[in-house]
One Martini backbone bead per residue (centre of mass of N, CA, C, O) as a GRO file, in nm:
protein
  270
    1UNK     BB    1  -5.146   1.508  -4.088
    2UNK     BB    2  -5.218   1.467  -4.386
    3UNK     BB    3  -5.452   1.669  -4.395
    4UNK     BB    4  -5.274   1.922  -4.368
    5UNK     BB    5  -5.103   1.873  -4.626
    6UNK     BB    6  -5.326   1.869  -4.828
    7UNK     BB    7  -5.434   2.151  -4.766
    8UNK     BB    8  -5.180   2.307  -4.831
    9UNK     BB    9  -5.152   2.222  -5.132
   10UNK     BB   10  -5.435   2.298  -5.232
   11UNK     BB   11  -5.416   2.610  -5.122
   12UNK     BB   12  -5.151   2.746  -5.242
   13UNK     BB   13  -5.260   2.894  -5.516
   14UNK     BB   14  -5.489   3.076  -5.323
   15UNK     BB   15  -5.315   3.266  -5.187
   16UNK     BB   16  -5.424   3.553  -5.132
   17UNK     BB   17  -5.628   3.787  -5.256
   18UNK     BB   18  -5.530   3.769  -5.566
   19UNK     BB   19  -5.588   3.430  -5.553
   20UNK     BB   20  -5.858   3.403  -5.476
   21UNK     BB   21  -6.145   3.162  -5.449
   22UNK     BB   22  -6.506   3.212  -5.421
   23UNK     BB   23  -6.517   2.888  -5.462
   24UNK     BB   24  -6.565   2.528  -5.496
   25UNK     BB   25  -6.475   2.566  -5.805
   26UNK     BB   26  -6.171   2.394  -5.839
   27UNK     BB   27  -5.863   2.297  -5.872
   28UNK     BB   28  -5.680   2.093  -5.669
   29UNK     BB   29  -5.457   2.094  -5.905
   30UNK     BB   30  -5.150   2.244  -5.996
   31UNK     BB   31  -4.840   2.380  -6.084
   32UNK     BB   32  -4.873   2.542  -5.784
   33UNK     BB   33  -4.874   2.282  -5.611
   34UNK     BB   34  -4.738   2.316  -5.284
   35UNK     BB   35  -4.539   2.300  -5.027
   36UNK     BB   36  -4.513   2.452  -4.712
   37UNK     BB   37  -4.464   2.558  -4.395
   38UNK     BB   38  -4.696   2.386  -4.289
   39UNK     BB   39  -4.564   2.111  -4.348
   40UNK     BB   40  -4.289   2.141  -4.212
   41UNK     BB   41  -4.406   2.204  -3.920
   42UNK     BB   42  -4.579   1.954  -3.885
   43UNK     BB   43  -4.340   1.757  -3.890
   44UNK     BB   44  -4.170   1.879  -3.661
   45UNK     BB   45  -4.378   1.843  -3.435
   46UNK     BB   46  -4.417   1.541  -3.457
   47UNK     BB   47  -4.129   1.458  -3.395
   48UNK     BB   48  -4.104   1.587  -3.116
   49UNK     BB   49  -4.344   1.439  -2.977
   50UNK     BB   50  -4.244   1.151  -3.030
   51UNK     BB   51  -3.955   1.179  -2.891
   52UNK     BB   52  -4.110   1.308  -2.600
   53UNK     BB   53  -4.296   1.119  -2.484
   54UNK     BB   54  -4.343   1.183  -2.135
   55UNK     BB   55  -4.202   1.436  -2.093
   56UNK     BB   56  -4.095   1.721  -2.005
   57UNK     BB   57  -4.139   2.041  -2.097
   58UNK     BB   58  -3.844   2.120  -2.161
   59UNK     BB   59  -3.789   1.885  -2.354
   60UNK     BB   60  -4.012   1.944  -2.558
   61UNK     BB   61  -3.933   2.237  -2.629
   62UNK     BB   62  -3.651   2.169  -2.731
   63UNK     BB   63  -3.742   1.979  -2.958
   64UNK     BB   64  -3.913   2.180  -3.111
   65UNK     BB   65  -3.691   2.381  -3.169
   66UNK     BB   66  -3.495   2.190  -3.317
   67UNK     BB   67  -3.686   2.082  -3.539
   68UNK     BB   68  -3.779   2.351  -3.662
   69UNK     BB   69  -3.498   2.453  -3.736
   70UNK     BB   70  -3.393   2.219  -3.902
   71UNK     BB   71  -3.624   2.201  -4.113
   72UNK     BB   72  -3.637   2.498  -4.196
   73UNK     BB   73  -3.341   2.500  -4.311
   74UNK     BB   74  -3.397   2.267  -4.523
   75UNK     BB   75  -3.671   2.460  -4.597
   76UNK     BB   76  -3.653   2.717  -4.763
   77UNK     BB   77  -3.874   2.930  -4.894
   78UNK     BB   78  -4.197   2.845  -4.767
   79UNK     BB   79  -4.347   3.110  -4.625
   80UNK     BB   80  -4.228   3.253  -4.401
   81UNK     BB   81  -4.235   3.460  -4.165
   82UNK     BB   82  -4.035   3.705  -4.056
   83UNK     BB   83  -4.015   3.629  -3.751
   84UNK     BB   84  -3.975   3.324  -3.795
   85UNK     BB   85  -3.722   3.339  -3.967
   86UNK     BB   86  -3.547   3.465  -3.747
   87UNK     BB   87  -3.584   3.231  -3.544
   88UNK     BB   88  -3.462   3.005  -3.720
   89UNK     BB   89  -3.160   3.150  -3.757
   90UNK     BB   90  -3.154   3.196  -3.433
   91UNK     BB   91  -3.058   3.017  -3.160
   92UNK     BB   92  -3.135   3.257  -2.934
   93UNK     BB   93  -3.414   3.284  -2.998
   94UNK     BB   94  -3.726   3.386  -2.889
   95UNK     BB   95  -4.019   3.429  -2.815
   96UNK     BB   96  -4.265   3.677  -2.994
   97UNK     BB   97  -4.575   3.710  -2.932
   98UNK     BB   98  -4.755   3.546  -3.121
   99UNK     BB   99  -5.088   3.532  -3.321
  100UNK     BB  100  -5.042   3.351  -3.539
  101UNK     BB  101  -5.136   3.066  -3.745
  102UNK     BB  102  -4.880   2.882  -3.703
  103UNK     BB  103  -4.978   2.728  -3.445
  104UNK     BB  104  -5.230   2.584  -3.596
  105UNK     BB  105  -5.097   2.443  -3.854
  106UNK     BB  106  -4.882   2.241  -3.667
  107UNK     BB  107  -5.072   2.069  -3.435
  108UNK     BB  108  -5.190   1.786  -3.510
  109UNK     BB  109  -5.032   1.577  -3.332
  110UNK     BB  110  -5.162   1.664  -3.059
  111UNK     BB  111  -5.450   1.539  -3.140
  112UNK     BB  112  -5.335   1.221  -3.162
  113UNK     BB  113  -5.127   1.130  -2.906
  114UNK     BB  114  -5.351   1.162  -2.685
  115UNK     BB  115  -5.584   1.045  -2.421
  116UNK     BB  116  -5.650   1.343  -2.337
  117UNK     BB  117  -5.756   1.661  -2.328
  118UNK     BB  118  -5.550   1.775  -2.132
  119UNK     BB  119  -5.297   1.675  -2.282
  120UNK     BB  120  -5.359   1.812  -2.549
  121UNK     BB  121  -5.360   2.107  -2.451
  122UNK     BB  122  -5.074   2.108  -2.342
  123UNK     BB  123  -4.921   2.032  -2.599
  124UNK     BB  124  -5.026   2.269  -2.767
  125UNK     BB  125  -4.897   2.487  -2.597
  126UNK     BB  126  -4.604   2.402  -2.644
  127UNK     BB  127  -4.603   2.433  -2.958
  128UNK     BB  128  -4.656   2.744  -2.941
  129UNK     BB  129  -4.461   2.890  -2.713
  130UNK     BB  130  -4.183   2.892  -2.869
  131UNK     BB  131  -4.331   3.146  -3.034
  132UNK     BB  132  -4.661   3.157  -2.966
  133UNK     BB  133  -4.711   3.329  -2.656
  134UNK     BB  134  -4.971   3.429  -2.713
  135UNK     BB  135  -5.287   3.370  -2.620
  136UNK     BB  136  -5.392   3.339  -2.919
  137UNK     BB  137  -5.180   3.135  -3.013
  138UNK     BB  138  -5.254   2.917  -2.810
  139UNK     BB  139  -5.557   2.896  -2.867
  140UNK     BB  140  -5.540   2.803  -3.162
  141UNK     BB  141  -5.394   2.535  -3.106
  142UNK     BB  142  -5.598   2.417  -2.903
  143UNK     BB  143  -5.850   2.415  -3.081
  144UNK     BB  144  -5.745   2.218  -3.296
  145UNK     BB  145  -5.662   1.984  -3.111
  146UNK     BB  146  -5.941   1.948  -2.983
  147UNK     BB  147  -6.096   1.882  -3.241
  148UNK     BB  148  -5.941   1.625  -3.301
  149UNK     BB  149  -5.997   1.475  -3.039
  150UNK     BB  150  -6.312   1.487  -3.049
  151UNK     BB  151  -6.328   1.333  -3.317
  152UNK     BB  152  -6.189   1.073  -3.215
  153UNK     BB  153  -6.437   1.033  -2.991
  154UNK     BB  154  -6.708   1.097  -3.154
  155UNK     BB  155  -6.804   1.375  -3.151
  156UNK     BB  156  -7.030   1.570  -3.240
  157UNK     BB  157  -7.032   1.858  -3.410
  158UNK     BB  158  -7.213   2.022  -3.217
  159UNK     BB  159  -7.028   1.963  -2.969
  160UNK     BB  160  -6.771   2.083  -3.079
  161UNK     BB  161  -6.878   2.365  -3.117
  162UNK     BB  162  -6.958   2.416  -2.823
  163UNK     BB  163  -6.682   2.379  -2.695
  164UNK     BB  164  -6.516   2.590  -2.859
  165UNK     BB  165  -6.689   2.831  -2.783
  166UNK     BB  166  -6.656   2.808  -2.475
  167UNK     BB  167  -6.334   2.773  -2.442
  168UNK     BB  168  -6.248   3.018  -2.681
  169UNK     BB  169  -6.469   3.230  -2.801
  170UNK     BB  170  -6.576   3.140  -3.066
  171UNK     BB  171  -6.747   3.220  -3.363
  172UNK     BB  172  -6.971   2.944  -3.482
  173UNK     BB  173  -7.243   3.077  -3.623
  174UNK     BB  174  -7.126   3.130  -3.881
  175UNK     BB  175  -7.139   3.113  -4.212
  176UNK     BB  176  -6.987   3.091  -4.510
  177UNK     BB  177  -7.182   3.287  -4.653
  178UNK     BB  178  -7.111   3.515  -4.446
  179UNK     BB  179  -6.796   3.520  -4.465
  180UNK     BB  180  -6.687   3.526  -4.764
  181UNK     BB  181  -6.738   3.813  -4.901
  182UNK     BB  182  -6.548   3.985  -4.666
  183UNK     BB  183  -6.300   3.817  -4.681
  184UNK     BB  184  -5.960   3.847  -4.573
  185UNK     BB  185  -5.652   3.865  -4.509
  186UNK     BB  186  -5.565   3.653  -4.214
  187UNK     BB  187  -5.289   3.556  -3.990
  188UNK     BB  188  -5.458   3.507  -3.752
  189UNK     BB  189  -5.613   3.316  -3.534
  190UNK     BB  190  -5.881   3.491  -3.487
  191UNK     BB  191  -5.900   3.521  -3.830
  192UNK     BB  192  -5.892   3.175  -3.908
  193UNK     BB  193  -5.975   2.940  -3.723
  194UNK     BB  194  -6.287   2.964  -3.723
  195UNK     BB  195  -6.312   2.928  -4.031
  196UNK     BB  196  -6.186   2.645  -4.051
  197UNK     BB  197  -6.387   2.507  -3.860
  198UNK     BB  198  -6.638   2.570  -4.029
  199UNK     BB  199  -6.560   2.399  -4.271
  200UNK     BB  200  -6.574   2.136  -4.116
  201UNK     BB  201  -6.869   2.158  -4.009
  202UNK     BB  202  -6.994   2.185  -4.315
  203UNK     BB  203  -6.880   1.937  -4.414
  204UNK     BB  204  -6.922   1.610  -4.628
  205UNK     BB  205  -6.609   1.575  -4.665
  206UNK     BB  206  -6.293   1.607  -4.737
  207UNK     BB  207  -6.313   1.768  -5.002
  208UNK     BB  208  -6.536   1.960  -4.910
  209UNK     BB  209  -6.374   2.096  -4.691
  210UNK     BB  210  -6.152   2.211  -4.873
  211UNK     BB  211  -6.331   2.376  -5.059
  212UNK     BB  212  -6.448   2.554  -4.836
  213UNK     BB  213  -6.184   2.668  -4.727
  214UNK     BB  214  -6.076   2.803  -4.989
  215UNK     BB  215  -6.342   2.981  -5.044
  216UNK     BB  216  -6.290   3.200  -4.827
  217UNK     BB  217  -5.992   3.280  -4.834
  218UNK     BB  218  -5.697   3.422  -4.797
  219UNK     BB  219  -5.521   3.183  -4.608
  220UNK     BB  220  -5.567   2.906  -4.774
  221UNK     BB  221  -5.356   2.695  -4.683
  222UNK     BB  222  -5.408   2.720  -4.374
  223UNK     BB  223  -5.710   2.675  -4.364
  224UNK     BB  224  -5.692   2.394  -4.503
  225UNK     BB  225  -5.501   2.261  -4.302
  226UNK     BB  226  -5.683   2.282  -4.058
  227UNK     BB  227  -5.935   2.147  -4.172
  228UNK     BB  228  -5.788   1.881  -4.264
  229UNK     BB  229  -5.687   1.791  -3.980
  230UNK     BB  230  -5.982   1.729  -3.888
  231UNK     BB  231  -6.125   1.571  -4.121
  232UNK     BB  232  -5.946   1.302  -4.119
  233UNK     BB  233  -6.083   1.168  -3.872
  234UNK     BB  234  -6.384   1.118  -4.034
  235UNK     BB  235  -6.249   1.137  -4.326
  236UNK     BB  236  -6.150   1.000  -4.597
  237UNK     BB  237  -5.874   0.997  -4.801
  238UNK     BB  238  -5.840   0.986  -5.110
  239UNK     BB  239  -5.614   0.814  -5.289
  240UNK     BB  240  -5.558   1.010  -5.526
  241UNK     BB  241  -5.489   1.242  -5.332
  242UNK     BB  242  -5.252   1.112  -5.193
  243UNK     BB  243  -5.076   1.072  -5.445
  244UNK     BB  244  -5.052   1.368  -5.525
  245UNK     BB  245  -4.913   1.459  -5.262
  246UNK     BB  246  -4.672   1.261  -5.241
  247UNK     BB  247  -4.548   1.362  -5.517
  248UNK     BB  248  -4.485   1.662  -5.368
  249UNK     BB  249  -4.283   1.506  -5.205
  250UNK     BB  250  -4.018   1.407  -5.051
  251UNK     BB  251  -3.858   1.150  -4.906
  252UNK     BB  252  -3.839   1.276  -4.624
  253UNK     BB  253  -4.144   1.345  -4.582
  254UNK     BB  254  -4.259   1.067  -4.640
  255UNK     BB  255  -4.110   0.926  -4.408
  256UNK     BB  256  -4.235   1.095  -4.181
  257UNK     BB  257  -4.522   0.997  -4.225
  258UNK     BB  258  -4.473   0.696  -4.180
  259UNK     BB  259  -4.369   0.726  -3.892
  260UNK     BB  260  -4.627   0.851  -3.770
  261UNK     BB  261  -4.818   0.618  -3.830
  262UNK     BB  262  -4.661   0.396  -3.681
  263UNK     BB  263  -4.659   0.532  -3.404
  264UNK     BB  264  -4.962   0.551  -3.360
  265UNK     BB  265  -5.019   0.244  -3.371
  266UNK     BB  266  -4.842   0.173  -3.133
  267UNK     BB  267  -4.990   0.344  -2.921
  268UNK     BB  268  -5.269   0.199  -2.957
  269UNK     BB  269  -5.143  -0.091  -2.856
  270UNK     BB  270  -5.080  -0.010  -2.538
   0.00000   0.00000   0.00000
């Protein structure tokens, strides 16, 4: 979960085509490095899944809806898309068939909390379909959660690549050198999740993954959030980087991170 938030904040100054930086050589933090909707919704999903672990689907989906709306309203103007903003503000709004990458950016907790791949995929689907109930929106969330789970069980990167390609139909044969030159802003799952996964697959450390993710361009904060959420499973996040990120969160979000870490360790001990 922290990996997603680090990626969000590191990528935030470079989001949108006019701000993109097509190189891995850039400052990790600037005065424009802030948390966005990616962080807020990652925390909301984590809270909902922790509160309802082992519950039925309806209970989990209700908790997801309540947490996302509550936290989203507490943190307005954080870069929410127009359709999602409307969903946040109207209690009776239903899922709107989105295939945007919002479902993939917020799903990290689903990759950490469950003991089987089947459970992980199901939880990821639930986190997506409260808003992003288009098949591509669900697929994007499931692919990211599956990558986290498979990294947790120490599957080699080549095997993770093979599984994700087979299960979700993503083209993971392209290199970043091939992707980067012509890549433009694309907020869809199918146009950004494979690219973020490729940054993880090519990276050789947590910071290297983030630098590669941001260098792709486009929706830089979300691509880095997705890549970072997977990378933290196998690469330690350097402590100075953690301190920089935690300093950019308020007390409420920092406490939510601490709660998530404590909950995960309790679950591991059961």
